[in-house]
GROMACS .gro file of C-alpha atoms in nm:
model
  227
    1GLU     CA    1   2.075  -0.682   0.138
    2HIS     CA    2   2.183  -1.033   0.257
    3ALA     CA    3   2.135  -0.915   0.617
    4LEU     CA    4   1.777  -0.806   0.553
    5VAL     CA    5   1.708  -1.149   0.372
    6GLU     CA    6   1.833  -1.347   0.662
    7ARG     CA    7   1.648  -1.143   0.932
    8TYR     CA    8   1.308  -1.141   0.777
    9GLY     CA    9   1.321  -1.442   0.573
   10LEU     CA   10   1.268  -1.250   0.248
   11LYS     CA   11   1.315  -1.398  -0.109
   12GLU     CA   12   1.517  -1.079  -0.197
   13ALA     CA   13   1.613  -0.750  -0.081
   14VAL     CA   14   1.718  -0.432  -0.261
   15VAL     CA   15   1.894  -0.150  -0.082
   16VAL     CA   16   1.957   0.171  -0.281
   17PRO     CA   17   2.240   0.409  -0.234
   18SER     CA   18   2.170   0.700  -0.007
   19PRO     CA   19   2.149   1.021  -0.203
   20ALA     CA   20   2.345   1.335  -0.096
   21GLU     CA   21   2.021   1.524  -0.062
   22ALA     CA   22   1.760   1.369   0.179
   23SER     CA   23   1.479   1.494  -0.050
   24GLN     CA   24   1.596   1.256  -0.311
   25LEU     CA   25   1.554   0.957  -0.117
   26ARG     CA   26   1.197   0.877  -0.210
   27PRO     CA   27   1.274   0.909  -0.597
   28VAL     CA   28   1.572   0.694  -0.563
   29ILE     CA   29   1.349   0.410  -0.390
   30ALA     CA   30   1.077   0.464  -0.638
   31ALA     CA   31   1.290   0.419  -0.942
   32ALA     CA   32   1.441   0.089  -0.810
   33ALA     CA   33   1.084  -0.020  -0.716
   34GLY     CA   34   0.941   0.047  -1.057
   35HIS     CA   35   1.221  -0.134  -1.235
   36TYR     CA   36   1.182  -0.433  -0.970
   37LEU     CA   37   0.806  -0.447  -1.030
   38SER     CA   38   0.863  -0.457  -1.401
   39ARG     CA   39   1.083  -0.765  -1.368
   40HIS     CA   40   0.797  -0.965  -1.181
   41LEU     CA   41   0.504  -0.889  -1.434
   42HIS     CA   42   0.368  -1.164  -1.662
   43ASP     CA   43   0.058  -1.257  -1.845
   44GLY     CA   44  -0.242  -1.368  -1.648
   45MET     CA   45  -0.143  -1.241  -1.314
   46SER     CA   46  -0.341  -0.999  -1.060
   47VAL     CA   47  -0.134  -0.723  -0.883
   48GLY     CA   48  -0.275  -0.541  -0.579
   49VAL     CA   49  -0.172  -0.202  -0.534
   50GLY     CA   50  -0.137   0.013  -0.208
   51TRP     CA   51  -0.076   0.380  -0.204
   52GLY     CA   52   0.166   0.650  -0.117
   53ARG     CA   53   0.409   0.901  -0.286
   54THR     CA   54   0.671   0.630  -0.333
   55LEU     CA   55   0.441   0.406  -0.542
   56ARG     CA   56   0.312   0.680  -0.747
   57LEU     CA   57   0.664   0.787  -0.827
   58SER     CA   58   0.767   0.441  -0.917
   59LEU     CA   59   0.531   0.422  -1.199
   60SER     CA   60   0.753   0.637  -1.417
   61ALA     CA   61   1.004   0.344  -1.394
   62VAL     CA   62   0.754   0.062  -1.491
   63ALA     CA   63   0.829  -0.052  -1.843
   64ARG     CA   64   0.518   0.010  -2.068
   65LYS     CA   65   0.398  -0.323  -2.200
   66SER     CA   66   0.075  -0.487  -2.248
   67TYR     CA   67   0.001  -0.797  -2.105
   68ARG     CA   68  -0.261  -1.051  -2.151
   69ARG     CA   69  -0.528  -1.114  -1.883
   70LEU     CA   70  -0.350  -0.911  -1.619
   71SER     CA   71  -0.553  -0.715  -1.363
   72VAL     CA   72  -0.469  -0.437  -1.114
   73VAL     CA   73  -0.657  -0.424  -0.802
   74SER     CA   74  -0.645  -0.137  -0.543
   75LEU     CA   75  -0.614  -0.265  -0.195
   76ILE     CA   76  -0.773   0.052  -0.012
   77GLY     CA   77  -1.025   0.309  -0.045
   78GLY     CA   78  -0.930   0.655  -0.219
   79LEU     CA   79  -0.959   1.023  -0.174
   80THR     CA   80  -1.236   1.256  -0.237
   81GLN     CA   81  -1.028   1.489  -0.428
   82SER     CA   82  -0.777   1.442  -0.724
   83SER     CA   83  -0.434   1.379  -0.590
   84ALA     CA   84  -0.108   1.243  -0.712
   85VAL     CA   85  -0.122   1.002  -0.441
   86ASN     CA   86  -0.472   0.900  -0.472
   87PRO     CA   87  -0.490   0.515  -0.456
   88HIS     CA   88  -0.755   0.510  -0.742
   89GLU     CA   89  -0.531   0.715  -0.959
   90THR     CA   90  -0.217   0.489  -0.888
   91ALA     CA   91  -0.407   0.170  -0.968
   92SER     CA   92  -0.560   0.292  -1.292
   93HIS     CA   93  -0.225   0.458  -1.406
   94LEU     CA   94  -0.054   0.128  -1.356
   95ALA     CA   95  -0.310  -0.055  -1.535
   96ASP     CA   96  -0.284   0.185  -1.835
   97ILE     CA   97   0.100   0.134  -1.845
   98ILE     CA   98   0.078  -0.248  -1.838
   99GLY     CA   99  -0.254  -0.285  -2.031
  100GLY     CA  100  -0.440  -0.427  -1.731
  101GLN     CA  101  -0.809  -0.427  -1.622
  102CYS     CA  102  -0.842  -0.204  -1.306
  103TYR     CA  103  -1.069  -0.260  -1.000
  104TYR     CA  104  -1.077  -0.034  -0.704
  105PHE     CA  105  -1.297   0.032  -0.379
  106ALA     CA  106  -1.543   0.292  -0.485
  107GLY     CA  107  -1.527   0.452  -0.132
  108PRO     CA  108  -1.308   0.669   0.082
  109ALA     CA  109  -1.005   0.570   0.277
  110PHE     CA  110  -1.179   0.610   0.593
  111THR     CA  111  -1.559   0.627   0.674
  112ASP     CA  112  -1.701   0.840   0.953
  113SER     CA  113  -1.798   0.540   1.168
  114ALA     CA  114  -1.738   0.161   1.206
  115GLU     CA  115  -2.094   0.103   1.112
  116SER     CA  116  -2.075   0.310   0.793
  117ARG     CA  117  -1.753   0.109   0.700
  118ASP     CA  118  -1.934  -0.235   0.758
  119MET     CA  119  -2.226  -0.119   0.549
  120LEU     CA  120  -2.011  -0.007   0.275
  121MET     CA  121  -1.800  -0.304   0.271
  122ASN     CA  122  -2.093  -0.529   0.243
  123GLN     CA  123  -2.212  -0.381  -0.081
  124PRO     CA  124  -2.179  -0.663  -0.344
  125MET     CA  125  -1.940  -0.442  -0.584
  126LEU     CA  126  -1.703  -0.380  -0.289
  127ARG     CA  127  -1.713  -0.739  -0.151
  128ASP     CA  128  -1.614  -0.846  -0.512
  129VAL     CA  129  -1.302  -0.599  -0.499
  130PHE     CA  130  -1.224  -0.726  -0.151
  131GLU     CA  131  -1.218  -1.101  -0.270
  132ARG     CA  132  -0.996  -0.990  -0.573
  133GLY     CA  133  -0.758  -0.831  -0.321
  134ARG     CA  134  -0.736  -1.113  -0.105
  135SER     CA  135  -0.632  -1.342  -0.409
  136VAL     CA  136  -0.391  -1.139  -0.610
  137ASP     CA  137  -0.066  -1.292  -0.702
  138LEU     CA  138   0.145  -0.995  -0.634
  139ALA     CA  139   0.103  -0.697  -0.374
  140PHE     CA  140   0.285  -0.378  -0.446
  141LEU     CA  141   0.293  -0.191  -0.119
  142SER     CA  142   0.447   0.093   0.082
  143VAL     CA  143   0.416   0.187   0.440
  144GLY     CA  144   0.330   0.537   0.600
  145ASP     CA  145   0.486   0.663   0.920
  146LEU     CA  146   0.352   0.893   1.209
  147ALA     CA  147   0.649   1.142   1.176
  148GLN     CA  148   0.566   1.523   1.142
  149ALA     CA  149   0.405   1.614   0.820
  150ASN     CA  150   0.324   1.251   0.717
  151THR     CA  151   0.118   1.189   0.418
  152MET     CA  152  -0.200   1.113   0.608
  153THR     CA  153  -0.189   1.447   0.782
  154THR     CA  154  -0.083   1.630   0.474
  155LEU     CA  155  -0.397   1.514   0.300
  156ASN     CA  156  -0.617   1.570   0.612
  157LEU     CA  157  -0.700   1.220   0.640
  158ILE     CA  158  -0.618   1.227   1.009
  159SER     CA  159  -0.576   1.509   1.255
  160ASP     CA  160  -0.275   1.598   1.484
  161ALA     CA  161  -0.491   1.481   1.779
  162GLU     CA  162  -0.542   1.144   1.601
  163VAL     CA  163  -0.179   1.114   1.555
  164LYS     CA  164  -0.099   1.152   1.923
  165SER     CA  165  -0.375   0.916   1.992
  166LEU     CA  166  -0.238   0.649   1.750
  167GLN     CA  167   0.106   0.700   1.900
  168ALA     CA  168  -0.023   0.647   2.252
  169ALA     CA  169  -0.178   0.325   2.139
  170GLY     CA  170   0.157   0.189   2.018
  171ALA     CA  171   0.123   0.265   1.630
  172VAL     CA  172   0.451   0.309   1.441
  173GLY     CA  173   0.262   0.364   1.105
  174ASP     CA  174   0.013   0.221   0.852
  175LEU     CA  175   0.013  -0.065   0.600
  176CYS     CA  176  -0.294  -0.043   0.369
  177SER     CA  177  -0.450   0.238   0.590
  178HIS     CA  178  -0.440   0.009   0.880
  179TRP     CA  179  -0.218   0.103   1.185
  180ILE     CA  180   0.013  -0.145   1.323
  181ASN     CA  181   0.261  -0.164   1.594
  182ILE     CA  182   0.632  -0.251   1.580
  183ALA     CA  183   0.535  -0.618   1.604
  184GLY     CA  184   0.317  -0.598   1.301
  185ASP     CA  185  -0.030  -0.628   1.489
  186VAL     CA  186  -0.303  -0.408   1.398
  187ILE     CA  187  -0.376  -0.198   1.698
  188ASP     CA  188  -0.681  -0.143   1.891
  189HIS     CA  189  -0.792   0.201   1.762
  190PRO     CA  190  -1.112   0.367   1.623
  191LEU     CA  191  -0.944   0.450   1.297
  192ASN     CA  192  -0.881   0.093   1.211
  193SER     CA  193  -1.261   0.018   1.244
  194ARG     CA  194  -1.312   0.289   0.992
  195ALA     CA  195  -1.058   0.183   0.729
  196VAL     CA  196  -1.199   0.089   0.403
  197GLY     CA  197  -0.969  -0.189   0.233
  198LEU     CA  198  -0.784  -0.503   0.265
  199PRO     CA  199  -0.666  -0.559   0.626
  200PRO     CA  200  -0.296  -0.645   0.665
  201VAL     CA  201  -0.382  -1.003   0.791
  202HIS     CA  202  -0.497  -1.103   0.437
  203LEU     CA  203  -0.153  -1.009   0.291
  204LYS     CA  204  -0.004  -1.297   0.458
  205SER     CA  205  -0.162  -1.518   0.219
  206VAL     CA  206  -0.052  -1.342  -0.091
  207LYS     CA  207   0.240  -1.541  -0.260
  208ASN     CA  208   0.451  -1.245  -0.320
  209SER     CA  209   0.464  -0.885  -0.200
  210ILE     CA  210   0.696  -0.589  -0.269
  211LEU     CA  211   0.737  -0.354  -0.019
  212ALA     CA  212   0.896  -0.009  -0.124
  213SER     CA  213   0.998   0.209   0.143
  214GLY     CA  214   1.290   0.388   0.329
  215GLY     CA  215   1.393   0.646   0.565
  216LYS     CA  216   1.461   0.641   0.931
  217ALA     CA  217   1.111   0.765   1.019
  218LYS     CA  218   0.977   0.433   0.867
  219VAL     CA  219   1.219   0.197   1.020
  220GLY     CA  220   0.982   0.087   1.300
  221VAL     CA  221   0.665   0.043   1.060
  222MET     CA  222   0.886  -0.140   0.796
  223HIS     CA  223   0.999  -0.378   1.075
  224GLY     CA  224   0.644  -0.439   1.172
  225ALA     CA  225   0.532  -0.491   0.807
  226LEU     CA  226   0.803  -0.756   0.739
  227VAL     CA  227   0.771  -0.961   1.034
   0.00000   0.00000   0.00000
């Protein structure tokens, strides 16, 4: 933990014990993340939420308590079908647990073209959510990888051909549905011009961010997100 704090200039790092079964790694990380988030919630704050299986699992470890004037903002678009990892459902579930007002992008995670994405993001209601996302007090995030059977391909958000294309372009994974390289830069790829949500560059202005992820497959993208 100390080495991570020193290496990346973090305020704090929490390393969980590796479970005997690899399949239990995500629940262990999620439990720690949920408890950590609970410790940092307070009245009058706004919380931006990313997406993924780890964040969804973490909600079971968030203490149920009603806060005054607290808002939850989903930082990315959603899925067209109900899913345990749907960003909309993750944000709304967290808002229910902590008694907050919920805001989310009423649109898909990816549009069919850059033009559609720009037109959607220029709608007044979505611009309002975008601005709320830029000014959150705390961002609660995870990262996705490009290993076999990752969340994006499992949910049919991207194809196997797009995975290969992303890897060829230098992507190591995604942060808020935007594909980044190991240096933390958003890569030049058509999928990034179709992503609905808050670009990672705006996360730099967020005062506090919690990144909950782990596993060897995510080492590269976690490095990119932290730098």
